[in-house]
N, CA, C and O atoms as a Tinker XYZ file with bonds, in Angstrom:
   392  protein
     1  N    -97.477000   81.115000   78.814000    73     2
     2  CA   -96.519000   80.275000   78.146000    64     1     3
     3  C    -95.490000   80.966000   77.647000    63     2     4     5
     4  O    -95.791000   82.008000   77.063000    81     3
     5  N    -94.102000   80.612000   77.728000    73     3     6
     6  CA   -93.164000   81.535000   77.203000    64     5     7
     7  C    -93.082000   81.223000   75.675000    63     6     8     9
     8  O    -93.557000   80.136000   75.346000    81     7
     9  N    -92.556000   82.001000   74.701000    73     7    10
    10  CA   -92.772000   82.007000   73.644000    64     9    11
    11  C    -91.367000   82.317000   73.022000    63    10    12    13
    12  O    -90.788000   83.375000   73.269000    81    11
    13  N    -90.818000   81.309000   72.167000    73    11    14
    14  CA   -89.411000   81.503000   71.693000    64    13    15
    15  C    -89.416000   81.385000   70.294000    63    14    16    17
    16  O    -89.867000   80.419000   69.678000    81    15
    17  N    -88.932000   82.332000   69.832000    73    15    18
    18  CA   -88.798000   82.564000   68.278000    64    17    19
    19  C    -87.444000   82.147000   67.963000    63    18    20    21
    20  O    -86.440000   82.182000   68.675000    81    19
    21  N    -87.615000   81.695000   66.619000    73    19    22
    22  CA   -86.334000   81.059000   66.135000    64    21    23
    23  C    -86.027000   81.937000   64.454000    63    22    24    25
    24  O    -86.737000   81.896000   63.450000    81    23
    25  N    -85.047000   82.490000   64.618000    73    23    26
    26  CA   -84.918000   82.751000   63.104000    64    25    27
    27  C    -83.792000   82.230000   62.473000    63    26    28    29
    28  O    -82.672000   82.590000   62.838000    81    27
    29  N    -83.956000   81.383000   61.520000    73    27    30
    30  CA   -83.122000   80.314000   60.747000    64    29    31
    31  C    -82.814000   80.873000   59.072000    63    30    32    33
    32  O    -83.551000   81.064000   58.104000    81    31
    33  N    -81.483000   81.000000   59.289000    73    31    34
    34  CA   -80.841000   81.215000   57.704000    64    33    35
    35  C    -80.679000   79.819000   57.147000    63    34    36    37
    36  O    -80.110000   79.046000   57.917000    81    35
    37  N    -81.003000   79.389000   56.133000    73    35    38
    38  CA   -80.950000   78.095000   55.516000    64    37    39
    39  C    -82.070000   77.814000   54.383000    63    38    40    41
    40  O    -82.820000   78.647000   53.876000    81    39
    41  N    -81.990000   76.366000   54.104000    73    39    42
    42  CA   -82.800000   76.184000   52.836000    64    41    43
    43  C    -84.322000   75.886000   53.330000    63    42    44    45
    44  O    -84.612000   75.819000   54.525000    81    43
    45  N    -85.024000   75.758000   52.541000    73    43    46
    46  CA   -86.310000   74.980000   53.067000    64    45    47
    47  C    -86.339000   73.699000   53.782000    63    46    48    49
    48  O    -87.003000   73.411000   54.777000    81    47
    49  N    -85.462000   72.932000   53.075000    73    47    50
    50  CA   -85.500000   71.627000   53.621000    64    49    51
    51  C    -84.838000   71.667000   55.100000    63    50    52    53
    52  O    -85.217000   70.859000   55.948000    81    51
    53  N    -83.993000   72.482000   55.343000    73    51    54
    54  CA   -83.424000   72.739000   56.758000    64    53    55
    55  C    -84.217000   73.329000   57.728000    63    54    56    57
    56  O    -83.964000   73.153000   58.919000    81    55
    57  N    -85.357000   74.162000   57.274000    73    55    58
    58  CA   -86.547000   74.822000   58.091000    64    57    59
    59  C    -87.230000   73.508000   58.193000    63    58    60    61
    60  O    -87.481000   73.333000   59.386000    81    59
    61  N    -87.623000   72.556000   57.519000    73    59    62
    62  CA   -88.464000   71.598000   57.665000    64    61    63
    63  C    -87.994000   70.709000   58.480000    63    62    64    65
    64  O    -88.743000   70.058000   59.209000    81    63
    65  N    -86.655000   70.556000   58.468000    73    63    66
    66  CA   -86.093000   69.701000   59.581000    64    65    67
    67  C    -85.891000   70.137000   61.134000    63    66    68    69
    68  O    -85.910000   69.328000   62.061000    81    67
    69  N    -85.707000   71.441000   61.269000    73    67    70
    70  CA   -85.901000   71.897000   62.453000    64    69    71
    71  C    -87.380000   71.774000   62.950000    63    70    72    73
    72  O    -87.669000   71.397000   64.085000    81    71
    73  N    -88.326000   72.142000   61.953000    73    71    74
    74  CA   -89.751000   71.967000   62.525000    64    73    75
    75  C    -90.127000   70.751000   63.177000    63    74    76    77
    76  O    -90.790000   70.739000   64.215000    81    75
    77  N    -89.575000   69.379000   62.385000    73    75    78
    78  CA   -89.820000   68.355000   62.621000    64    77    79
    79  C    -89.143000   68.051000   63.963000    63    78    80    81
    80  O    -89.791000   67.387000   64.772000    81    79
    81  N    -88.138000   68.387000   64.227000    73    79    82
    82  CA   -87.147000   68.119000   65.421000    64    81    83
    83  C    -87.973000   68.688000   66.636000    63    82    84    85
    84  O    -88.194000   68.011000   67.641000    81    83
    85  N    -88.397000   69.937000   66.475000    73    83    86
    86  CA   -89.240000   70.810000   67.269000    64    85    87
    87  C    -90.495000   69.853000   67.674000    63    86    88    89
    88  O    -90.632000   69.681000   68.885000    81    87
    89  N    -91.348000   69.264000   66.882000    73    87    90
    90  CA   -92.489000   68.618000   67.146000    64    89    91
    91  C    -92.028000   67.334000   67.775000    63    90    92    93
    92  O    -92.923000   66.559000   68.111000    81    91
    93  N    -91.013000   67.043000   67.951000    73    91    94
    94  CA   -90.544000   65.678000   68.356000    64    93    95
    95  C    -90.275000   65.939000   70.002000    63    94    96    97
    96  O    -90.346000   65.003000   70.798000    81    95
    97  N    -89.964000   67.291000   70.414000    73    95    98
    98  CA   -89.358000   67.742000   71.607000    64    97    99
    99  C    -90.654000   67.491000   72.591000    63    98   100   101
   100  O    -91.683000   67.881000   72.040000    81    99
   101  N    -90.843000   67.018000   73.719000    73    99   102
   102  CA   -91.817000   66.829000   74.802000    64   101   103
   103  C    -91.685000   68.054000   75.417000    63   102   104   105
   104  O    -90.556000   68.519000   75.569000    81   103
   105  N    -92.992000   68.852000   75.922000    73   103   106
   106  CA   -93.188000   69.960000   76.382000    64   105   107
   107  C    -93.460000   71.103000   75.438000    63   106   108   109
   108  O    -93.822000   72.211000   75.834000    81   107
   109  N    -93.279000   70.799000   74.223000    73   107   110
   110  CA   -93.637000   71.849000   73.271000    64   109   111
   111  C    -95.085000   72.026000   72.916000    63   110   112   113
   112  O    -95.777000   71.189000   72.337000    81   111
   113  N    -95.463000   73.209000   73.328000    73   111   114
   114  CA   -97.230000   73.545000   72.937000    64   113   115
   115  C    -97.714000   73.516000   71.564000    63   114   116   117
   116  O    -98.697000   72.928000   71.113000    81   115
   117  N    -96.690000   74.395000   70.859000    73   115   118
   118  CA   -97.019000   74.767000   69.584000    64   117   119
   119  C    -95.897000   75.162000   68.994000    63   118   120   121
   120  O    -95.073000   75.878000   69.563000    81   119
   121  N    -95.735000   74.595000   67.442000    73   119   122
   122  CA   -94.840000   75.148000   66.296000    64   121   123
   123  C    -95.264000   75.668000   65.222000    63   122   124   125
   124  O    -96.047000   75.080000   64.476000    81   123
   125  N    -94.849000   76.724000   65.023000    73   123   126
   126  CA   -95.711000   77.405000   63.538000    64   125   127
   127  C    -94.467000   78.287000   62.988000    63   126   128   129
   128  O    -93.746000   79.025000   63.660000    81   127
   129  N    -94.404000   78.050000   61.729000    73   127   130
   130  CA   -93.471000   78.856000   60.789000    64   129   131
   131  C    -94.445000   80.020000   60.488000    63   130   132   133
   132  O    -95.596000   79.930000   60.062000    81   131
   133  N    -93.632000   81.307000   60.846000    73   131   134
   134  CA   -94.412000   82.582000   60.587000    64   133   135
   135  C    -93.872000   83.181000   59.151000    63   134   136   137
   136  O    -92.659000   83.199000   58.944000    81   135
   137  N    -94.713000   83.626000   58.253000    73   135   138
   138  CA   -94.385000   84.123000   56.960000    64   137   139
   139  C    -93.571000   85.544000   57.306000    63   138   140   141
   140  O    -93.646000   86.293000   58.280000    81   139
   141  N    -92.779000   85.590000   56.117000    73   139   142
   142  CA   -91.944000   86.601000   56.062000    64   141   143
   143  C    -92.703000   87.782000   55.695000    63   142   144   145
   144  O    -93.150000   87.979000   54.565000    81   143
   145  N    -92.821000   88.492000   56.597000    73   143   146
   146  CA   -93.668000   89.988000   56.175000    64   145   147
   147  C    -93.074000   91.237000   55.668000    63   146   148   149
   148  O    -93.716000   92.241000   55.361000    81   147
   149  N    -91.618000   91.076000   55.597000    73   147   150
   150  CA   -90.787000   92.066000   54.911000    64   149   151
   151  C    -90.970000   91.870000   53.385000    63   150   152   153
   152  O    -90.750000   90.795000   52.826000    81   151
   153  N    -91.414000   93.054000   52.723000    73   151   154
   154  CA   -91.497000   93.106000   51.331000    64   153   155
   155  C    -89.939000   92.959000   51.053000    63   154   156   157
   156  O    -89.047000   93.269000   51.843000    81   155
   157  N    -89.772000   92.403000   49.721000    73   155   158
   158  CA   -87.964000   92.183000   49.244000    64   157   159
   159  C    -88.029000   93.172000   48.248000    63   158   160   161
   160  O    -88.986000   93.180000   47.474000    81   159
   161  N    -87.148000   93.992000   48.170000    73   159   162
   162  CA   -86.930000   95.151000   47.010000    64   161   163
   163  C    -86.184000   94.594000   45.967000    63   162   164   165
   164  O    -85.008000   94.951000   45.894000    81   163
   165  N    -86.645000   93.733000   45.077000    73   163   166
   166  CA   -85.987000   93.064000   44.213000    64   165   167
   167  C    -86.240000   93.990000   43.157000    63   166   168   169
   168  O    -87.384000   94.440000   43.106000    81   167
   169  N    -85.402000   94.376000   42.292000    73   167   170
   170  CA   -85.627000   95.252000   41.036000    64   169   171
   171  C    -85.226000   94.636000   39.959000    63   170   172   173
   172  O    -84.054000   94.311000   39.771000    81   171
   173  N    -86.437000   94.365000   38.932000    73   171   174
   174  CA   -86.126000   93.762000   37.792000    64   173   175
   175  C    -85.215000   94.131000   36.845000    63   174   176   177
   176  O    -84.674000   93.287000   36.130000    81   175
   177  N    -84.942000   95.522000   36.745000    73   175   178
   178  CA   -84.394000   96.265000   35.965000    64   177   179
   179  C    -82.839000   96.381000   36.501000    63   178   180   181
   180  O    -82.083000   97.098000   35.847000    81   179
   181  N    -82.389000   95.774000   37.544000    73   179   182
   182  CA   -81.188000   95.845000   38.268000    64   181   183
   183  C    -80.262000   94.909000   37.418000    63   182   184   185
   184  O    -80.475000   93.808000   36.911000    81   183
   185  N    -79.038000   95.817000   37.439000    73   183   186
   186  CA   -77.991000   94.858000   36.697000    64   185   187
   187  C    -77.543000   93.557000   37.315000    63   186   188   189
   188  O    -76.976000   92.699000   36.638000    81   187
   189  N    -77.801000   93.407000   38.623000    73   187   190
   190  CA   -77.676000   92.298000   39.330000    64   189   191
   191  C    -78.811000   91.182000   39.475000    63   190   192   193
   192  O    -78.783000   90.115000   40.090000    81   191
   193  N    -79.835000   91.782000   38.699000    73   191   194
   194  CA   -81.129000   90.693000   39.000000    64   193   195
   195  C    -80.986000   89.159000   38.412000    63   194   196   197
   196  O    -80.411000   88.904000   37.354000    81   195
   197  N    -81.377000   88.536000   38.958000    73   195   198
   198  CA   -81.250000   86.948000   38.730000    64   197   199
   199  C    -79.803000   86.380000   38.736000    63   198   200   201
   200  O    -79.657000   85.230000   38.323000    81   199
   201  N    -78.762000   87.052000   39.148000    73   199   202
   202  CA   -77.163000   86.628000   39.325000    64   201   203
   203  C    -77.501000   85.481000   40.724000    63   202   204   205
   204  O    -78.236000   85.623000   41.701000    81   203
   205  N    -76.727000   84.489000   40.358000    73   203   206
   206  CA   -76.637000   83.345000   41.323000    64   205   207
   207  C    -76.344000   84.131000   42.926000    63   206   208   209
   208  O    -77.035000   84.037000   43.941000    81   207
   209  N    -74.845000   85.047000   42.672000    73   207   210
   210  CA   -74.695000   85.535000   43.743000    64   209   211
   211  C    -75.571000   86.232000   44.733000    63   210   212   213
   212  O    -75.310000   86.287000   45.935000    81   211
   213  N    -76.791000   86.844000   44.078000    73   211   214
   214  CA   -77.764000   87.256000   44.817000    64   213   215
   215  C    -78.494000   86.438000   45.372000    63   214   216   217
   216  O    -78.838000   86.719000   46.520000    81   215
   217  N    -78.912000   85.344000   44.858000    73   215   218
   218  CA   -79.684000   84.284000   45.556000    64   217   219
   219  C    -79.052000   83.654000   46.724000    63   218   220   221
   220  O    -77.937000   83.201000   46.465000    81   219
   221  N    -79.346000   83.536000   47.624000    73   219   222
   222  CA   -78.765000   82.937000   48.807000    64   221   223
   223  C    -79.708000   82.384000   49.906000    63   222   224   225
   224  O    -80.880000   82.697000   49.700000    81   223
   225  N    -79.539000   81.787000   50.805000    73   223   226
   226  CA   -80.165000   81.302000   51.720000    64   225   227
   227  C    -81.379000   81.918000   52.149000    63   226   228   229
   228  O    -81.312000   83.128000   52.365000    81   227
   229  N    -82.554000   81.304000   52.332000    73   227   230
   230  CA   -83.578000   82.062000   52.867000    64   229   231
   231  C    -83.886000   82.131000   54.206000    63   230   232   233
   232  O    -83.579000   81.192000   54.942000    81   231
   233  N    -84.637000   83.432000   54.770000    73   231   234
   234  CA   -84.739000   83.560000   56.126000    64   233   235
   235  C    -85.953000   82.746000   56.651000    63   234   236   237
   236  O    -86.983000   82.844000   55.983000    81   235
   237  N    -85.973000   82.050000   57.623000    73   235   238
   238  CA   -87.544000   81.672000   57.984000    64   237   239
   239  C    -87.458000   81.751000   59.477000    63   238   240   241
   240  O    -86.475000   81.395000   60.127000    81   239
   241  N    -88.608000   82.265000   59.987000    73   239   242
   242  CA   -89.163000   82.852000   61.352000    64   241   243
   243  C    -89.657000   81.556000   61.921000    63   242   244   245
   244  O    -90.095000   80.843000   61.019000    81   243
   245  N    -89.730000   81.055000   63.006000    73   243   246
   246  CA   -90.537000   79.886000   63.573000    64   245   247
   247  C    -90.708000   80.190000   65.006000    63   246   248   249
   248  O    -89.729000   80.417000   65.717000    81   247
   249  N    -91.947000   80.204000   65.467000    73   247   250
   250  CA   -92.361000   80.377000   66.956000    64   249   251
   251  C    -92.886000   78.968000   67.465000    63   250   252   253
   252  O    -93.576000   78.146000   66.861000    81   251
   253  N    -92.411000   78.928000   68.633000    73   251   254
   254  CA   -92.131000   77.747000   69.629000    64   253   255
   255  C    -92.721000   78.320000   70.717000    63   254   256   257
   256  O    -92.265000   79.371000   71.165000    81   255
   257  N    -93.785000   77.720000   71.269000    73   255   258
   258  CA   -94.501000   77.905000   72.524000    64   257   259
   259  C    -94.026000   76.767000   73.432000    63   258   260   261
   260  O    -94.283000   75.592000   73.172000    81   259
   261  N    -93.481000   77.065000   74.266000    73   259   262
   262  CA   -92.749000   76.007000   75.253000    64   261   263
   263  C    -93.478000   76.390000   76.929000    63   262   264   265
   264  O    -93.835000   77.473000   77.394000    81   263
   265  N    -93.496000   75.120000   77.477000    73   263   266
   266  CA   -94.350000   74.767000   78.758000    64   265   267
   267  C    -93.425000   75.488000   79.760000    63   266   268   269
   268  O    -93.982000   75.881000   80.785000    81   267
   269  N    -92.119000   75.725000   79.635000    73   267   270
   270  CA   -91.385000   76.195000   80.977000    64   269   271
   271  C    -90.047000   76.335000   80.480000    63   270   272   273
   272  O    -89.757000   75.806000   79.407000    81   271
   273  N    -88.830000   77.268000   81.416000    73   271   274
   274  CA   -87.516000   77.265000   80.747000    64   273   275
   275  C    -87.046000   76.229000   80.615000    63   274   276   277
   276  O    -86.582000   76.046000   79.490000    81   275
   277  N    -86.932000   75.261000   81.438000    73   275   278
   278  CA   -86.307000   73.943000   81.165000    64   277   279
   279  C    -86.388000   73.478000   79.449000    63   278   280   281
   280  O    -85.441000   73.274000   78.689000    81   279
   281  N    -87.651000   73.408000   79.206000    73   279   282
   282  CA   -87.963000   72.928000   77.936000    64   281   283
   283  C    -87.424000   74.022000   76.635000    63   282   284   285
   284  O    -87.161000   73.526000   75.540000    81   283
   285  N    -87.304000   75.353000   76.828000    73   283   286
   286  CA   -86.942000   76.344000   76.203000    64   285   287
   287  C    -85.311000   75.857000   76.427000    63   286   288   289
   288  O    -84.914000   75.565000   75.299000    81   287
   289  N    -84.654000   75.733000   77.015000    73   287   290
   290  CA   -83.462000   75.272000   76.877000    64   289   291
   291  C    -83.083000   74.060000   76.246000    63   290   292   293
   292  O    -82.020000   74.083000   75.626000    81   291
   293  N    -83.709000   73.046000   76.274000    73   291   294
   294  CA   -83.645000   71.961000   75.649000    64   293   295
   295  C    -83.920000   72.265000   74.139000    63   294   296   297
   296  O    -83.258000   71.625000   73.322000    81   295
   297  N    -84.835000   73.183000   73.687000    73   295   298
   298  CA   -85.187000   73.305000   72.298000    64   297   299
   299  C    -83.905000   74.251000   71.913000    63   298   300   301
   300  O    -83.735000   74.317000   70.696000    81   299
   301  N    -83.120000   74.878000   72.572000    73   299   302
   302  CA   -82.072000   75.890000   71.974000    64   301   303
   303  C    -81.135000   74.948000   71.655000    63   302   304   305
   304  O    -80.643000   74.875000   70.529000    81   303
   305  N    -80.720000   73.892000   72.974000    73   303   306
   306  CA   -79.533000   73.222000   72.376000    64   305   307
   307  C    -79.771000   71.860000   71.276000    63   306   308   309
   308  O    -78.875000   71.167000   70.795000    81   307
   309  N    -80.996000   71.745000   71.092000    73   307   310
   310  CA   -81.425000   70.837000   69.962000    64   309   311
   311  C    -81.324000   71.384000   68.558000    63   310   312   313
   312  O    -80.862000   70.844000   67.553000    81   311
   313  N    -81.848000   72.555000   68.716000    73   311   314
   314  CA   -81.747000   73.416000   67.604000    64   313   315
   315  C    -80.252000   73.954000   67.073000    63   314   316   317
   316  O    -80.072000   74.141000   65.870000    81   315
   317  N    -79.439000   74.133000   67.828000    73   315   318
   318  CA   -78.103000   74.612000   67.685000    64   317   319
   319  C    -77.394000   73.662000   67.111000    63   318   320   321
   320  O    -76.686000   73.920000   66.139000    81   319
   321  N    -77.481000   72.465000   67.615000    73   319   322
   322  CA   -76.851000   70.905000   67.400000    64   321   323
   323  C    -77.515000   70.762000   66.084000    63   322   324   325
   324  O    -76.572000   70.711000   65.296000    81   323
   325  N    -78.525000   70.676000   65.466000    73   323   326
   326  CA   -79.043000   70.491000   64.227000    64   325   327
   327  C    -78.674000   71.543000   63.106000    63   326   328   329
   328  O    -78.434000   71.316000   61.921000    81   327
   329  N    -78.688000   72.670000   63.732000    73   327   330
   330  CA   -78.173000   73.843000   62.760000    64   329   331
   331  C    -77.017000   73.592000   62.270000    63   330   332   333
   332  O    -76.722000   73.471000   61.081000    81   331
   333  N    -76.127000   73.485000   63.490000    73   331   334
   334  CA   -74.711000   73.064000   63.453000    64   333   335
   335  C    -74.170000   71.810000   61.995000    63   334   336   337
   336  O    -73.286000   71.787000   61.138000    81   335
   337  N    -75.195000   71.020000   62.375000    73   335   338
   338  CA   -74.850000   69.865000   61.695000    64   337   339
   339  C    -75.457000   70.143000   60.155000    63   338   340   341
   340  O    -75.091000   69.371000   59.269000    81   339
   341  N    -76.297000   71.136000   59.852000    73   339   342
   342  CA   -76.827000   71.392000   58.593000    64   341   343
   343  C    -76.334000   72.621000   57.856000    63   342   344   345
   344  O    -76.708000   73.022000   56.754000    81   343
   345  N    -75.473000   73.118000   58.623000    73   343   346
   346  CA   -74.617000   74.442000   58.045000    64   345   347
   347  C    -75.603000   75.543000   57.809000    63   346   348   349
   348  O    -75.581000   76.236000   56.793000    81   347
   349  N    -76.618000   75.705000   58.947000    73   347   350
   350  CA   -77.395000   76.841000   58.936000    64   349   351
   351  C    -77.069000   77.868000   60.118000    63   350   352   353
   352  O    -76.113000   77.630000   60.857000    81   351
   353  N    -77.683000   78.758000   60.262000    73   351   354
   354  CA   -77.275000   79.769000   61.163000    64   353   355
   355  C    -79.047000   80.095000   61.831000    63   354   356   357
   356  O    -80.096000   80.230000   61.202000    81   355
   357  N    -78.793000   80.133000   63.237000    73   355   358
   358  CA   -80.079000   80.394000   64.047000    64   357   359
   359  C    -79.634000   81.534000   64.961000    63   358   360   361
   360  O    -78.490000   81.776000   65.346000    81   359
   361  N    -80.654000   82.118000   65.203000    73   359   362
   362  CA   -81.060000   83.030000   66.141000    64   361   363
   363  C    -82.277000   82.818000   67.105000    63   362   364   365
   364  O    -83.300000   82.313000   66.642000    81   363
   365  N    -82.215000   83.178000   68.415000    73   363   366
   366  CA   -82.919000   82.963000   69.299000    64   365   367
   367  C    -83.756000   84.406000   70.096000    63   366   368   369
   368  O    -83.047000   85.361000   70.414000    81   367
   369  N    -85.051000   84.448000   70.329000    73   367   370
   370  CA   -85.502000   85.448000   70.744000    64   369   371
   371  C    -86.601000   84.802000   71.855000    63   370   372   373
   372  O    -87.380000   83.898000   71.552000    81   371
   373  N    -86.537000   85.342000   73.018000    73   371   374
   374  CA   -87.590000   84.795000   74.024000    64   373   375
   375  C    -88.240000   85.856000   74.409000    63   374   376   377
   376  O    -87.712000   86.931000   74.696000    81   375
   377  N    -89.783000   85.530000   74.442000    73   375   378
   378  CA   -90.816000   86.658000   74.959000    64   377   379
   379  C    -91.568000   85.741000   76.095000    63   378   380   381
   380  O    -92.089000   84.631000   75.991000    81   379
   381  N    -91.446000   86.517000   77.086000    73   379   382
   382  CA   -92.196000   85.741000   78.351000    64   381   383
   383  C    -93.272000   86.589000   78.457000    63   382   384   385
   384  O    -93.144000   87.779000   78.168000    81   383
   385  N    -94.477000   86.061000   78.892000    73   383   386
   386  CA   -95.911000   86.618000   79.061000    64   385   387
   387  C    -95.902000   87.257000   80.665000    63   386   388   389
   388  O    -95.169000   87.038000   81.629000    81   387
   389  N    -96.607000   87.792000   80.540000    73   387   390
   390  CA   -96.930000   88.244000   82.077000    64   389   391
   391  C    -96.377000   89.855000   82.291000    63   390   392
   392  O    -96.514000   90.415000   83.379000    81   391
């Protein structure tokens, strides 16, 4: 099964909306949000620590197992449209097995 990874920059609510959308698309085998494995280098002693302009939208990574390339195209189109409506940014990475 092809694996589609979606990197979403937006709020937790936006990520939930995208995951809910993906769960409703026919032909999707599996949807899962992957934890952020990168350590964040926040320095408590920094002069900018805790300032509002430092805190921005979060990065979410979502893995989607699609049944075929046609479903993958449907997923891309649906997620792009929703992200546009929610003012989020999305990136797609496709991983073919085999």
